[in-house]
PDB file of C-alpha atoms in Angstrom:
ATOM      1  CA  MET A 220       5.862 -15.576 -13.121  1.00 84.00           C
ATOM      2  CA  ARG A 221       4.317 -14.444  -9.813  1.00 90.00           C
ATOM      3  CA  SER A 222       6.680 -11.450  -9.497  1.00 89.00           C
ATOM      4  CA  GLU A 223       5.834 -10.410 -13.069  1.00 93.00           C
ATOM      5  CA  MET A 224       2.097 -10.589 -12.272  1.00 95.00           C
ATOM      6  CA  LEU A 225       2.557  -8.462  -9.190  1.00 96.00           C
ATOM      7  CA  THR A 226       4.646  -5.953 -11.031  1.00 95.00           C
ATOM      8  CA  SER A 227       1.947  -5.774 -13.760  1.00 96.00           C
ATOM      9  CA  ILE A 228      -0.741  -5.019 -11.114  1.00 96.00           C
ATOM     10  CA  LEU A 229       1.413  -2.283  -9.666  1.00 97.00           C
ATOM     11  CA  SER A 230       2.166  -0.904 -13.055  1.00 96.00           C
ATOM     12  CA  ASP A 231      -1.609  -0.787 -13.792  1.00 96.00           C
ATOM     13  CA  LEU A 232      -2.256   0.815 -10.444  1.00 96.00           C
ATOM     14  CA  ASN A 233       0.372   3.530 -10.972  1.00 95.00           C
ATOM     15  CA  GLY A 234      -0.960   4.075 -14.509  1.00 93.00           C
ATOM     16  CA  THR A 235      -4.541   4.596 -13.307  1.00 89.00           C
ATOM     17  CA  SER A 236      -3.753   8.034 -11.909  1.00 87.00           C
ATOM     18  CA  ALA A 237      -0.898  10.511 -12.441  1.00 90.00           C
ATOM     19  CA  GLU A 238      -1.323  11.314  -8.814  1.00 94.00           C
ATOM     20  CA  ILE A 239       0.120   7.921  -7.732  1.00 96.00           C
ATOM     21  CA  GLU A 240       3.937   8.199  -7.567  1.00 95.00           C
ATOM     22  CA  ALA A 241       4.918   4.783  -6.301  1.00 96.00           C
ATOM     23  CA  SER A 242       3.546   1.433  -5.017  1.00 97.00           C
ATOM     24  CA  ALA A 243       4.904  -1.717  -3.485  1.00 97.00           C
ATOM     25  CA  VAL A 244       3.821  -5.066  -2.223  1.00 97.00           C
ATOM     26  CA  ILE A 245       5.500  -5.863   1.125  1.00 96.00           C
ATOM     27  CA  SER A 246       5.367  -8.898   3.444  1.00 95.00           C
ATOM     28  CA  THR A 247       4.058  -8.260   6.908  1.00 92.00           C
ATOM     29  CA  ASP A 248       7.610  -8.925   8.027  1.00 93.00           C
ATOM     30  CA  GLY A 249       8.699  -5.892   6.004  1.00 94.00           C
ATOM     31  CA  LEU A 250      10.358  -7.760   3.095  1.00 95.00           C
ATOM     32  CA  MET A 251       9.813  -6.278  -0.403  1.00 95.00           C
ATOM     33  CA  ILE A 252       7.919  -8.580  -2.647  1.00 96.00           C
ATOM     34  CA  ALA A 253       7.375  -6.351  -5.663  1.00 96.00           C
ATOM     35  CA  ALA A 254       7.914  -2.525  -6.130  1.00 96.00           C
ATOM     36  CA  LEU A 255       7.697   0.320  -8.468  1.00 95.00           C
ATOM     37  CA  LEU A 256       9.558   2.961  -6.557  1.00 94.00           C
ATOM     38  CA  PRO A 257      11.376   6.094  -7.735  1.00 91.00           C
ATOM     39  CA  ALA A 258      15.115   5.907  -7.510  1.00 89.00           C
ATOM     40  CA  GLY A 259      15.250   8.092  -4.339  1.00 88.00           C
ATOM     41  CA  LEU A 260      13.206   5.604  -2.165  1.00 89.00           C
ATOM     42  CA  ASP A 261      15.158   2.753  -0.420  1.00 92.00           C
ATOM     43  CA  GLU A 262      13.123  -0.512  -0.760  1.00 93.00           C
ATOM     44  CA  ASP A 263      14.303  -1.908   2.579  1.00 94.00           C
ATOM     45  CA  ARG A 264      13.233   1.209   4.492  1.00 94.00           C
ATOM     46  CA  VAL A 265       9.931   1.392   2.739  1.00 95.00           C
ATOM     47  CA  GLY A 266       9.222  -2.231   3.492  1.00 95.00           C
ATOM     48  CA  ALA A 267      10.284  -1.946   7.101  1.00 95.00           C
ATOM     49  CA  MET A 268       8.237   1.293   7.696  1.00 94.00           C
ATOM     50  CA  SER A 269       5.099  -0.008   5.932  1.00 94.00           C
ATOM     51  CA  ALA A 270       5.029  -3.192   7.981  1.00 92.00           C
ATOM     52  CA  ALA A 271       5.592  -1.323  11.224  1.00 93.00           C
ATOM     53  CA  MET A 272       2.920   1.240  10.433  1.00 94.00           C
ATOM     54  CA  LEU A 273       0.390  -1.397   9.430  1.00 92.00           C
ATOM     55  CA  SER A 274       1.170  -3.383  12.654  1.00 92.00           C
ATOM     56  CA  LEU A 275       0.778  -0.298  14.771  1.00 94.00           C
ATOM     57  CA  GLY A 276      -2.489   0.587  13.008  1.00 95.00           C
ATOM     58  CA  GLU A 277      -3.889  -2.917  13.700  1.00 94.00           C
ATOM     59  CA  ARG A 278      -3.044  -2.809  17.325  1.00 95.00           C
ATOM     60  CA  THR A 279      -4.596   0.720  17.628  1.00 96.00           C
ATOM     61  CA  ALA A 280      -7.765  -0.255  15.903  1.00 96.00           C
ATOM     62  CA  SER A 281      -7.987  -3.249  18.214  1.00 95.00           C
ATOM     63  CA  GLU A 282      -7.213  -1.408  21.451  1.00 95.00           C
ATOM     64  CA  LEU A 283      -9.597   1.423  20.645  1.00 96.00           C
ATOM     65  CA  ALA A 284     -12.341  -1.108  19.686  1.00 96.00           C
ATOM     66  CA  ARG A 285     -12.569   0.176  16.016  1.00 95.00           C
ATOM     67  CA  GLY A 286     -12.849  -3.313  14.452  1.00 94.00           C
ATOM     68  CA  GLU A 287     -10.520  -4.856  12.022  1.00 93.00           C
ATOM     69  CA  LEU A 288      -8.062  -2.473  10.230  1.00 93.00           C
ATOM     70  CA  GLU A 289      -8.809  -1.503   6.684  1.00 92.00           C
ATOM     71  CA  GLN A 290      -6.102   0.941   5.932  1.00 94.00           C
ATOM     72  CA  VAL A 291      -3.483   3.397   7.316  1.00 96.00           C
ATOM     73  CA  LEU A 292      -3.235   6.841   5.840  1.00 96.00           C
ATOM     74  CA  VAL A 293      -0.428   9.173   6.431  1.00 96.00           C
ATOM     75  CA  LYS A 294      -0.768  12.700   5.246  1.00 97.00           C
ATOM     76  CA  GLY A 295       2.205  15.039   4.920  1.00 96.00           C
ATOM     77  CA  ASP A 296       2.554  18.399   3.222  1.00 96.00           C
ATOM     78  CA  GLU A 297       4.279  16.639   0.217  1.00 96.00           C
ATOM     79  CA  GLY A 298       1.566  13.997  -0.205  1.00 96.00           C
ATOM     80  CA  TYR A 299      -0.014  10.790   1.132  1.00 97.00           C
ATOM     81  CA  ILE A 300       1.124   7.199   2.004  1.00 96.00           C
ATOM     82  CA  LEU A 301      -1.693   4.717   1.978  1.00 96.00           C
ATOM     83  CA  MET A 302      -1.177   1.176   3.346  1.00 96.00           C
ATOM     84  CA  THR A 303      -3.643  -1.712   3.225  1.00 95.00           C
ATOM     85  CA  HIS A 304      -3.668  -5.452   3.479  1.00 93.00           C
ATOM     86  CA  ALA A 305      -3.527  -7.475   0.259  1.00 94.00           C
ATOM     87  CA  ASN A 306      -3.960 -10.684   2.318  1.00 94.00           C
ATOM     88  CA  ASP A 307      -2.948 -11.840   5.824  1.00 91.00           C
ATOM     89  CA  GLU A 308       0.757 -11.835   5.001  1.00 93.00           C
ATOM     90  CA  SER A 309       1.210  -8.837   2.643  1.00 94.00           C
ATOM     91  CA  VAL A 310       0.747  -5.029   2.485  1.00 94.00           C
ATOM     92  CA  LEU A 311       0.124  -2.775  -0.395  1.00 97.00           C
ATOM     93  CA  THR A 312       1.677   0.658   0.037  1.00 97.00           C
ATOM     94  CA  VAL A 313       0.964   3.587  -2.250  1.00 97.00           C
ATOM     95  CA  VAL A 314       2.580   6.982  -2.370  1.00 96.00           C
ATOM     96  CA  ALA A 315       0.478   9.776  -3.823  1.00 96.00           C
ATOM     97  CA  LYS A 316       0.847  13.468  -4.624  1.00 96.00           C
ATOM     98  CA  PRO A 317      -0.593  16.151  -2.263  1.00 96.00           C
ATOM     99  CA  ASN A 318      -3.307  16.951  -4.758  1.00 94.00           C
ATOM    100  CA  ALA A 319      -4.508  13.372  -5.028  1.00 94.00           C
ATOM    101  CA  ARG A 320      -8.192  12.638  -5.289  1.00 92.00           C
ATOM    102  CA  LEU A 321      -8.314  10.116  -2.428  1.00 94.00           C
ATOM    103  CA  GLY A 322     -11.714   8.626  -3.134  1.00 93.00           C
ATOM    104  CA  LEU A 323     -10.496   7.440  -6.589  1.00 93.00           C
ATOM    105  CA  ILE A 324      -7.195   6.210  -5.173  1.00 94.00           C
ATOM    106  CA  PHE A 325      -8.935   4.234  -2.406  1.00 95.00           C
ATOM    107  CA  LEU A 326     -10.999   2.509  -4.944  1.00 94.00           C
ATOM    108  CA  ASP A 327      -8.024   1.701  -7.191  1.00 95.00           C
ATOM    109  CA  VAL A 328      -5.997   0.571  -4.215  1.00 96.00           C
ATOM    110  CA  LYS A 329      -8.803  -1.773  -3.065  1.00 95.00           C
ATOM    111  CA  ARG A 330      -9.020  -3.362  -6.398  1.00 95.00           C
ATOM    112  CA  ALA A 331      -5.333  -3.856  -6.708  1.00 96.00           C
ATOM    113  CA  ALA A 332      -5.091  -5.245  -3.212  1.00 96.00           C
ATOM    114  CA  GLU A 333      -7.808  -7.848  -4.051  1.00 96.00           C
ATOM    115  CA  ALA A 334      -5.897  -8.826  -7.171  1.00 96.00           C
ATOM    116  CA  ILE A 335      -2.646  -9.112  -5.290  1.00 96.00           C
ATOM    117  CA  GLY A 336      -4.242 -11.132  -2.564  1.00 94.00           C
ATOM    118  CA  LYS A 337      -5.468 -13.677  -5.108  1.00 93.00           C
ATOM    119  CA  ILE A 338      -1.944 -14.041  -6.577  1.00 93.00           C
ATOM    120  CA  LEU A 339      -0.278 -14.463  -3.130  1.00 89.00           C
TER     121      LEU A 339
END
């Protein structure tokens, strides 16, 4: 039941914008909880990298006195990866196309993260 609810939230998130290519809910330990990823992405690798990046972002924000981490954004020439906490023990990771309108995606991701946090 819980996994179906999480998958439904991810499906809604992916459906809000054609610019979102993939999304996943990952434990802060790097274990995949729920995911809608294309066939070419390895769930284990996505989970491990997302958890590591968020952890590094938290430490960087703390060490540089930037307050509590809200999100980590990685920009490459092929698109974006956005990671944000859903709750203390989970991460929402979203992969977006290079032409993505980030403002709208940030808003949609925030809403999805809040919904995921309530379920977990």
